[in-house]
mmCIF file of C-alpha atoms in Angstrom:
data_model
loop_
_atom_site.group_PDB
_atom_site.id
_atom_site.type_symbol
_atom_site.label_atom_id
_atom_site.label_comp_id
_atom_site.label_asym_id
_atom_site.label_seq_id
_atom_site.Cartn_x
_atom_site.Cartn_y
_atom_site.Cartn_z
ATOM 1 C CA UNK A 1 4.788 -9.899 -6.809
ATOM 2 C CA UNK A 2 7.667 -8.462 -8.479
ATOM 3 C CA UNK A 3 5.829 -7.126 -11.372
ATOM 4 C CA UNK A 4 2.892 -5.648 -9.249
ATOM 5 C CA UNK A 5 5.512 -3.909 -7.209
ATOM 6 C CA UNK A 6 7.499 -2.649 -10.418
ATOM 7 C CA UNK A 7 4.650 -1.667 -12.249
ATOM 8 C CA UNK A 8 4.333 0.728 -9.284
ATOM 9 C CA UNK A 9 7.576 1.954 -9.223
ATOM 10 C CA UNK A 10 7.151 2.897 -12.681
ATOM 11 C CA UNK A 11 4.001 4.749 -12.283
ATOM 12 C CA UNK A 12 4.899 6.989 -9.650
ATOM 13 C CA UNK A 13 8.111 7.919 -11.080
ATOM 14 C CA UNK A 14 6.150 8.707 -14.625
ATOM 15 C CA UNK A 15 3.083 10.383 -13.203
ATOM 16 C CA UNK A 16 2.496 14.223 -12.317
ATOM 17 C CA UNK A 17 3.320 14.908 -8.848
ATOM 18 C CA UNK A 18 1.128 17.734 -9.083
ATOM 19 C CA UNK A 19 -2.042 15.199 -10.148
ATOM 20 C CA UNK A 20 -1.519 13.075 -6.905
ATOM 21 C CA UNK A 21 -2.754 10.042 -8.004
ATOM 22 C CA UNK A 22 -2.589 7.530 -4.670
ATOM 23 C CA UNK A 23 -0.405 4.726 -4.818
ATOM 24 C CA UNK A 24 -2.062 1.156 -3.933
ATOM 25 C CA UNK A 25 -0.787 -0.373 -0.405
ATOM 26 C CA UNK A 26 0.692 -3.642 -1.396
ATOM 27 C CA UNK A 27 -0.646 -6.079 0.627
ATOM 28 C CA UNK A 28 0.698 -9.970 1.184
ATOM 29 C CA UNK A 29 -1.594 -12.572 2.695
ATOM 30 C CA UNK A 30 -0.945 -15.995 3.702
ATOM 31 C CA UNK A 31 -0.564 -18.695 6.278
ATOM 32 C CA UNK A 32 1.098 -18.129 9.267
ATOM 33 C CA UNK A 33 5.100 -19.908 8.361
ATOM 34 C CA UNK A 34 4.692 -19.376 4.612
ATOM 35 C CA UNK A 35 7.056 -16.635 4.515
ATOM 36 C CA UNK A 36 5.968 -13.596 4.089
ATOM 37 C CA UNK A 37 8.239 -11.668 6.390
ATOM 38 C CA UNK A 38 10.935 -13.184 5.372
ATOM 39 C CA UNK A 39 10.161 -12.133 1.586
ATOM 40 C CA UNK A 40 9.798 -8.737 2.697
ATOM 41 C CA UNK A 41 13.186 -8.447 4.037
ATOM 42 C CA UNK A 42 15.512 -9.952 1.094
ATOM 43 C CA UNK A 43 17.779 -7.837 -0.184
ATOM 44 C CA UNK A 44 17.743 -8.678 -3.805
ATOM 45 C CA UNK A 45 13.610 -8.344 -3.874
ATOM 46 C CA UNK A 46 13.864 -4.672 -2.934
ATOM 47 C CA UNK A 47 16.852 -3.675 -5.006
ATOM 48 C CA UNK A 48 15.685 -5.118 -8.186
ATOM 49 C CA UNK A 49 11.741 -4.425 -7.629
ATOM 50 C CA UNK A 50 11.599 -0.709 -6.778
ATOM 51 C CA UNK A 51 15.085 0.922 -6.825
ATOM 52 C CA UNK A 52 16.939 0.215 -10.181
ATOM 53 C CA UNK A 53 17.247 3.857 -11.643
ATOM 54 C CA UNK A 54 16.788 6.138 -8.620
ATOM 55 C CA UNK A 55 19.433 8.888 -8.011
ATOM 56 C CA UNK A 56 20.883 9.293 -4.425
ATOM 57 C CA UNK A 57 20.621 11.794 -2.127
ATOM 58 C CA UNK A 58 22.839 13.646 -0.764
ATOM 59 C CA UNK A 59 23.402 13.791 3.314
ATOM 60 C CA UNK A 60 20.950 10.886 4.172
ATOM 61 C CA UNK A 61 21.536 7.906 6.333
ATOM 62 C CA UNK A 62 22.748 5.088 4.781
ATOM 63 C CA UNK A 63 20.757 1.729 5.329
ATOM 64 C CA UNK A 64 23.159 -1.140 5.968
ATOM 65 C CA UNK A 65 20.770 -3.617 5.026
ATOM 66 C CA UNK A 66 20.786 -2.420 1.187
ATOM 67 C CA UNK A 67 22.920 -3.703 -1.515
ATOM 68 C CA UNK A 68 22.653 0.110 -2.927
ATOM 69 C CA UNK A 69 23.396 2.082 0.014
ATOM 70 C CA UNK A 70 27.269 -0.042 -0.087
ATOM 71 C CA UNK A 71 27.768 1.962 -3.366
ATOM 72 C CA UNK A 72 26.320 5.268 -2.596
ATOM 73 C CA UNK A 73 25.824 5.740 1.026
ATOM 74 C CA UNK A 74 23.557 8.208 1.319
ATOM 75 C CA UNK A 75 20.022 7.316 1.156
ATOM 76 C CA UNK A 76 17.549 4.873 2.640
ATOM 77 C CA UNK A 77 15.072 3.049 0.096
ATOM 78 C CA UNK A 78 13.500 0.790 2.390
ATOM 79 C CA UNK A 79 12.300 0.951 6.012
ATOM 80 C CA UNK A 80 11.139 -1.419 7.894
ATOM 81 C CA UNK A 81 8.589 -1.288 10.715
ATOM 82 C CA UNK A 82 7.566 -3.741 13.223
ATOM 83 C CA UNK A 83 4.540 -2.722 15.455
ATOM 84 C CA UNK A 84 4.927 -3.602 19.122
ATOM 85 C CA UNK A 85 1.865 -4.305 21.829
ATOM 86 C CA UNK A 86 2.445 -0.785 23.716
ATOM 87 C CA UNK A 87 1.650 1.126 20.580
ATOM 88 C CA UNK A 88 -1.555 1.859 21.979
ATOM 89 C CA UNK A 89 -2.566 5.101 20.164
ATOM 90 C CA UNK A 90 -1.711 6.913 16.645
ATOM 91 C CA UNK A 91 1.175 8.779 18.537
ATOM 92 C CA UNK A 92 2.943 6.156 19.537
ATOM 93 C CA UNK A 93 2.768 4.417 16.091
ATOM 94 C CA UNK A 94 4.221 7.380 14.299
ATOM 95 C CA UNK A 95 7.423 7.226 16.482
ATOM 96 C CA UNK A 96 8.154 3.714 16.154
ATOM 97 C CA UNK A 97 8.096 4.986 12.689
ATOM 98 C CA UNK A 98 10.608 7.578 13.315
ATOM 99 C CA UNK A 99 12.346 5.389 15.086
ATOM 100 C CA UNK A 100 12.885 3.399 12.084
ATOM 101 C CA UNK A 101 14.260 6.368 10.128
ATOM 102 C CA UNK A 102 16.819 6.977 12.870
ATOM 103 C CA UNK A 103 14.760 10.060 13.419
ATOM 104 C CA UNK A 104 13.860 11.272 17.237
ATOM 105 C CA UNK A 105 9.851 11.156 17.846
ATOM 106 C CA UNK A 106 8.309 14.548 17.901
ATOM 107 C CA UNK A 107 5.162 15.737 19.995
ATOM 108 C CA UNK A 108 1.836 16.838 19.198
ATOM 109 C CA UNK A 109 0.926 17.857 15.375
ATOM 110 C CA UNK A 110 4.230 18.335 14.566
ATOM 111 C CA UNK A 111 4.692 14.272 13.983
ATOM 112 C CA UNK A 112 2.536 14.091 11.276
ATOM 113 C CA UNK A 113 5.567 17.396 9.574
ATOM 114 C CA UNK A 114 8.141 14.972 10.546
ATOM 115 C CA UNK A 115 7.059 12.014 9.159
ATOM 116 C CA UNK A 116 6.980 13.306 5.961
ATOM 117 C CA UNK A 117 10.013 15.053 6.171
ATOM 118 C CA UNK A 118 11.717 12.064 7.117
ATOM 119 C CA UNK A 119 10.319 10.089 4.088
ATOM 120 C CA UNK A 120 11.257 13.492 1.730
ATOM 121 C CA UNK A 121 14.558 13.874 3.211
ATOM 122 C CA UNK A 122 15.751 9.921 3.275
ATOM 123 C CA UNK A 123 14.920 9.323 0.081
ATOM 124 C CA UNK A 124 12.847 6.487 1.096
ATOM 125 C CA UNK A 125 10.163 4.944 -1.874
ATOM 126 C CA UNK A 126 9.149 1.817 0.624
ATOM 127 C CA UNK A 127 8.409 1.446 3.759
ATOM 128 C CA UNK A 128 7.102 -2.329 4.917
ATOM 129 C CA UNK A 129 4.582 -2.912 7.481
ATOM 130 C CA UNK A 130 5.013 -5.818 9.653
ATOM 131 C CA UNK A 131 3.221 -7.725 12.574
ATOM 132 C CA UNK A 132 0.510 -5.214 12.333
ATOM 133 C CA UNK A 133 -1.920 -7.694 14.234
ATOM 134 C CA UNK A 134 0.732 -7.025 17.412
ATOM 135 C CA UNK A 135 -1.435 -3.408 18.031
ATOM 136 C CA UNK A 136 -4.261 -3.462 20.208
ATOM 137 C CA UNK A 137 -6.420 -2.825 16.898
ATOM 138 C CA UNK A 138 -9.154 -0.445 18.518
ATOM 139 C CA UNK A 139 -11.711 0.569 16.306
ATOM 140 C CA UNK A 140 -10.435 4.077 16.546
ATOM 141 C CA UNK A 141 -6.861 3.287 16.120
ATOM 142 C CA UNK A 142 -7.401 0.886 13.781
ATOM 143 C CA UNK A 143 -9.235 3.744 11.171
ATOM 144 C CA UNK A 144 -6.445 6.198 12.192
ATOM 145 C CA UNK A 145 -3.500 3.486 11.519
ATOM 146 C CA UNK A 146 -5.544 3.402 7.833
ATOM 147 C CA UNK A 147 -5.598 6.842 7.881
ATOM 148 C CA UNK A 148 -2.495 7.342 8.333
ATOM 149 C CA UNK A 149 -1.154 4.332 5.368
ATOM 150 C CA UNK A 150 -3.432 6.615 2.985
ATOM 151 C CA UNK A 151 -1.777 10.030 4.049
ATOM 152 C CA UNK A 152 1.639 8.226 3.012
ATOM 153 C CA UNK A 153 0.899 6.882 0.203
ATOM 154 C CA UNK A 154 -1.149 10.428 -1.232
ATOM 155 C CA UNK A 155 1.411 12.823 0.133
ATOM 156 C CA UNK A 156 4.420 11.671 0.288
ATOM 157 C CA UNK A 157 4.042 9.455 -2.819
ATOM 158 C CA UNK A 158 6.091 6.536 -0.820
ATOM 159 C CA UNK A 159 4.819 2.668 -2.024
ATOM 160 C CA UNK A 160 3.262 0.504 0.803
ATOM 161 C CA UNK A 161 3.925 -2.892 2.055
ATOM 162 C CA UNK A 162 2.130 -4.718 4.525
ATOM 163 C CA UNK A 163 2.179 -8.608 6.100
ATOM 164 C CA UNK A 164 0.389 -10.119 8.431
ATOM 165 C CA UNK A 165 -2.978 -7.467 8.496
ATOM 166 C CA UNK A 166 -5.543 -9.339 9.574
ATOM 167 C CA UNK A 167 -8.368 -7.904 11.512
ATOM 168 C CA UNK A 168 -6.680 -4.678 11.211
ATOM 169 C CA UNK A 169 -9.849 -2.504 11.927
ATOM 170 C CA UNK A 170 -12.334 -4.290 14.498
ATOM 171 C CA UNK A 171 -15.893 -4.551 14.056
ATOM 172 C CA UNK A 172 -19.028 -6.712 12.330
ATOM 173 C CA UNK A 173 -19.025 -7.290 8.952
ATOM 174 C CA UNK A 174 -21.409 -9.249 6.481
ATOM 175 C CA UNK A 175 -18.555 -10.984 4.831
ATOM 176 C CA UNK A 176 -17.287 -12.061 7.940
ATOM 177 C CA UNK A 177 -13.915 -10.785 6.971
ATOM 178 C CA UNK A 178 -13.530 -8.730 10.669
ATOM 179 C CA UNK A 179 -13.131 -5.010 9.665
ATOM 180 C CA UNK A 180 -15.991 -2.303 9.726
ATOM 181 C CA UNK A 181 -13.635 -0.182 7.238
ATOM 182 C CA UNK A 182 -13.716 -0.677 3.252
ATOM 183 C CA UNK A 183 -11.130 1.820 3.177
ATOM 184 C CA UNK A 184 -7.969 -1.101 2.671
ATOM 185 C CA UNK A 185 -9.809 -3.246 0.413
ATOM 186 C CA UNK A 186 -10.696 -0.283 -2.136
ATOM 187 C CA UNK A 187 -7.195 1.255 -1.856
ATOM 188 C CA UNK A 188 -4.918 -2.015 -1.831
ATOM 189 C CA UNK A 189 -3.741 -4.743 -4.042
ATOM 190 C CA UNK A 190 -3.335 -8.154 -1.982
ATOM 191 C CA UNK A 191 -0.864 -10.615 -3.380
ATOM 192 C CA UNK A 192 -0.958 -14.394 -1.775
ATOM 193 C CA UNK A 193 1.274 -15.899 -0.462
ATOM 194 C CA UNK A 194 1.035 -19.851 0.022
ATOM 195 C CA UNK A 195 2.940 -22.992 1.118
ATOM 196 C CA UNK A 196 5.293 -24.263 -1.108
ATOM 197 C CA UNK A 197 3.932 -27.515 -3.230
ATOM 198 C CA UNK A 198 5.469 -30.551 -3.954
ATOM 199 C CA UNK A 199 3.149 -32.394 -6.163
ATOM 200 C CA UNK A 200 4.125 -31.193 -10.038
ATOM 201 C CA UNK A 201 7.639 -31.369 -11.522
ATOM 202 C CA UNK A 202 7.522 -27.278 -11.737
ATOM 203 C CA UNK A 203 7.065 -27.664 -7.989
ATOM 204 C CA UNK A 204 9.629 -29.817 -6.852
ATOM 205 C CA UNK A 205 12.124 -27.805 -8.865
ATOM 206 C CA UNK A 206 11.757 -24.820 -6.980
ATOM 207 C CA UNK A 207 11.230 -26.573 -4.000
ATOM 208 C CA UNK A 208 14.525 -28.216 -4.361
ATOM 209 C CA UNK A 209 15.593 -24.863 -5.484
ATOM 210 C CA UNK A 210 15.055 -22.794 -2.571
ATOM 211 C CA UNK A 211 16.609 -25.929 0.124
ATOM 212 C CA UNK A 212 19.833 -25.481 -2.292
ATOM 213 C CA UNK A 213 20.050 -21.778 -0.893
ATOM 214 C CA UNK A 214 20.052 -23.362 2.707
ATOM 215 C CA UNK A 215 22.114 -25.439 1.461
ATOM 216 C CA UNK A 216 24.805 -23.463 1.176
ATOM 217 C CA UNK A 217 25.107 -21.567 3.984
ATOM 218 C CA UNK A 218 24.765 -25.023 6.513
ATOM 219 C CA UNK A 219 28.265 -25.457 6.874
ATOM 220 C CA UNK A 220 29.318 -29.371 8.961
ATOM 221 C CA UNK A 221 32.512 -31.144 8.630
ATOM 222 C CA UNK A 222 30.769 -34.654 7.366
ATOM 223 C CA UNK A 223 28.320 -33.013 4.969
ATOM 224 C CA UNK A 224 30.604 -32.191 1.999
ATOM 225 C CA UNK A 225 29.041 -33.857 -0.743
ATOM 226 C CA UNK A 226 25.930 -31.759 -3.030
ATOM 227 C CA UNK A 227 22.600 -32.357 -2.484
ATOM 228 C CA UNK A 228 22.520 -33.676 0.940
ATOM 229 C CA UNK A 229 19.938 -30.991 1.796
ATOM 230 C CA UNK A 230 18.286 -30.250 -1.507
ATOM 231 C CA UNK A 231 18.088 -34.229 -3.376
ATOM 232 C CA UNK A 232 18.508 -36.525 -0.239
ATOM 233 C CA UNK A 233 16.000 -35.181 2.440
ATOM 234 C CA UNK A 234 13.688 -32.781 -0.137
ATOM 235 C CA UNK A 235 10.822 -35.010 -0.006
ATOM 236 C CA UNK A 236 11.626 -35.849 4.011
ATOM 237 C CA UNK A 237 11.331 -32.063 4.606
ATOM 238 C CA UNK A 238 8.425 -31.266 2.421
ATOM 239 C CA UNK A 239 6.501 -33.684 4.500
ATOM 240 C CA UNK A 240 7.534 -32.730 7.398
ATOM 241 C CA UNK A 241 7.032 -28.584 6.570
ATOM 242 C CA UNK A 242 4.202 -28.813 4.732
ATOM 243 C CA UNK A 243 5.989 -26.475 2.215
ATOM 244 C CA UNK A 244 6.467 -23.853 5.196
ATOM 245 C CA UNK A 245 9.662 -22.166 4.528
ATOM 246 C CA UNK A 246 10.132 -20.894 8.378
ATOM 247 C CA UNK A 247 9.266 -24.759 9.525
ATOM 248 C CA UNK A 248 12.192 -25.612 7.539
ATOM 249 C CA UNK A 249 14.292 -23.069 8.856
ATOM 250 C CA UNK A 250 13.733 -24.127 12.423
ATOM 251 C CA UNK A 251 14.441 -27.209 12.033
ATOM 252 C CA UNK A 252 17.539 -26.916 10.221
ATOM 253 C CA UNK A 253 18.603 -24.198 12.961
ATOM 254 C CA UNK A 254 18.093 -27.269 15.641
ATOM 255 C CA UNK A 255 19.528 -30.085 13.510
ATOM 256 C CA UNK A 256 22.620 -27.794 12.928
ATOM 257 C CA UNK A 257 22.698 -26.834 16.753
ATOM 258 C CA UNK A 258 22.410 -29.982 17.663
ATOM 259 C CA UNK A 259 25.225 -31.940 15.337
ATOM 260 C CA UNK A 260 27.565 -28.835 16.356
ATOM 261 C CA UNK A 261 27.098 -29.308 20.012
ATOM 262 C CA UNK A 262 27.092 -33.422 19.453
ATOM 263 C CA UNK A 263 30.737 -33.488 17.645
ATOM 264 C CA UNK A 264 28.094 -35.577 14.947
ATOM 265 C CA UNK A 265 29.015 -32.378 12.611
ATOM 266 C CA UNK A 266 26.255 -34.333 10.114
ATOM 267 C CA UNK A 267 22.399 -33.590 9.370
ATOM 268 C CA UNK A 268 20.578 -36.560 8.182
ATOM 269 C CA UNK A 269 17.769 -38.574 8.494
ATOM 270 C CA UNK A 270 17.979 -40.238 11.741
ATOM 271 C CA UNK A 271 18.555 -36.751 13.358
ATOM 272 C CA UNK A 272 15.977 -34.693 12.289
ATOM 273 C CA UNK A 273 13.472 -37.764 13.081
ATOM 274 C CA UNK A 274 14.138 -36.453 16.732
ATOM 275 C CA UNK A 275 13.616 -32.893 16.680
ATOM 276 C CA UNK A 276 10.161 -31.796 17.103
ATOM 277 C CA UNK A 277 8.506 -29.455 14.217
ATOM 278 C CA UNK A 278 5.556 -26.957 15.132
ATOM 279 C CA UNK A 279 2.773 -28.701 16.771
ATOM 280 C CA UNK A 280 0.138 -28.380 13.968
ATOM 281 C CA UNK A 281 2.726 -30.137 11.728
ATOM 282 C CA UNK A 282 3.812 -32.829 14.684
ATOM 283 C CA UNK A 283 0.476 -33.909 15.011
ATOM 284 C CA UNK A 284 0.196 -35.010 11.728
ATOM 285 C CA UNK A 285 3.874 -35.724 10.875
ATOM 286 C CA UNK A 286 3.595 -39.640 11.348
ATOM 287 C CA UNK A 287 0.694 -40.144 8.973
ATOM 288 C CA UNK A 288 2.427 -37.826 6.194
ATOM 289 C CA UNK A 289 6.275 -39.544 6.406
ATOM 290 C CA UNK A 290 6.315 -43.175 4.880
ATOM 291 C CA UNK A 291 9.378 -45.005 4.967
#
């Protein structure tokens, strides 16, 4: 993912802005729990995928959320959208993005002017899509929420990131794929995103990798010593997750809850064995989890 998204970063800044090549719309696919959200929003992927090398701008709004924007101050690389249900037409869409830029929303065809302006004048080179299946996809809004991703990416030159897109225009298809509209497929580049494994060595490293970063931040009294977390209950959790990082999450969020609120100020075994996990992974969980 990294180097798709880099090798577009490097591409718009080298090409002719006067040849207007369109830049792809990045899209990520996978399960529902897998993450994608989640890798949308780190810090470090943005910073060292897209902005290494760009020059601030003076009098913009900084973006708290960016490691750069601490230094300088005075730009926004990233925004992030989330669509909500009463975004029933084109119009509203286009102020929940100004809304994300901190800008007011504007009326009539001067939205489209201040879109772009806000892109132009922020500084922005991403702008991340998210819970797109939350709109009341309409055929028609559907084609003009496409319409509107191309406009972006041609005019203002701004990269493209979307999760969670499915059925994003309505209608019969022969692939059975839900959308009447090529347009995404020919003008996108979807990167997958899947569960977590735990079956090869290369696997359980990372896994064991990534509960090490959770690690860290769970802080209890009686759960001092390394690798509680990431040796002890790696397997346990990978069982009970199915190599779902936001599984995981939850349940560590009502273990640690839970041993606060107890005095037990410990995580273990015993405890997580009574805290229920999402129901497509309870049903299974006893079939999964031996000894």
């Amino acid at each position: 993912m990294r180097h798709q998204l880099e090798a577009e970063r490097l591409d718009d800044a080298d090409s002719d802005p006067g040849f207007g090549a369109p830049r792809p719309i990045t899209v990520i696919e996978g399960d529902p729990g897998v993450g994608k959200s989640k890798l949308m929003d780190v810090e470090g992927f943005f910073t060292s995928a897209y902005f290494a090398g760009f020059r601030s701008r003076p009098g913009c709004k900084p973006d708290p959320r960016s490691t750069l924007t601490r230094s300088t101050a005075d730009y926004i690389p990233v925004v992030r959208v989330k669509f909500r249900p009463t975004q029933k037409t084109i119009y509203k869409v286009i102020d929940g993005i100004l809304t994300a830029f901190g800008e007011p929303g504007s009326s009539g065809a001067d939205r489209d002017d201040s879109l772009g302006t806000a892109i132009r004048n922020h500084g922005t080179r991403l702008i991340v899509f998210d819970e797109l299946q939350r709109l009341p996809l309409t055929k028609a809004l559907g084609r003009d929420v496409l319409n509107l991703f191309r406009d972006l990416s041609d005019s203002c030159r701004v990269l493209i990131g979307i999760t969670n897109i499915d059925d994003v225009v309505t209608g019969p298809r022969t692939d059975g794929r839900g959308a009447a509209d090529d347009t995404l497929d020919l003008r996108s580049v979807a990167l997958t995103l899947k569960p977590l494994g735990y079956d090869t060595d290369d696997e359980v490293k990372e896994w064991q990798q990534w509960l090490m970063s959770l690690e860290g931040r769970l802080i209890l009294a009686k759960m001092t010593h390394p690798g509680w977390l990431s040796v002890d209950l790696a397997s346990y959790m990978h069982a009970v997750s199915q190599g779902h990082m936001n599984s995981v999450v939850r349940l560590l969020s009502t273990a640690l809850s839970r041993a606060m609120a107890t005095g037990a100020e410990c995580i273990d075994r015993a405890l997580l064995d009574t805290l229920a996990v999402e129901r497509a992974h309870e049903s299974a969980r006893a079939t999964r989890i031996r000894g």
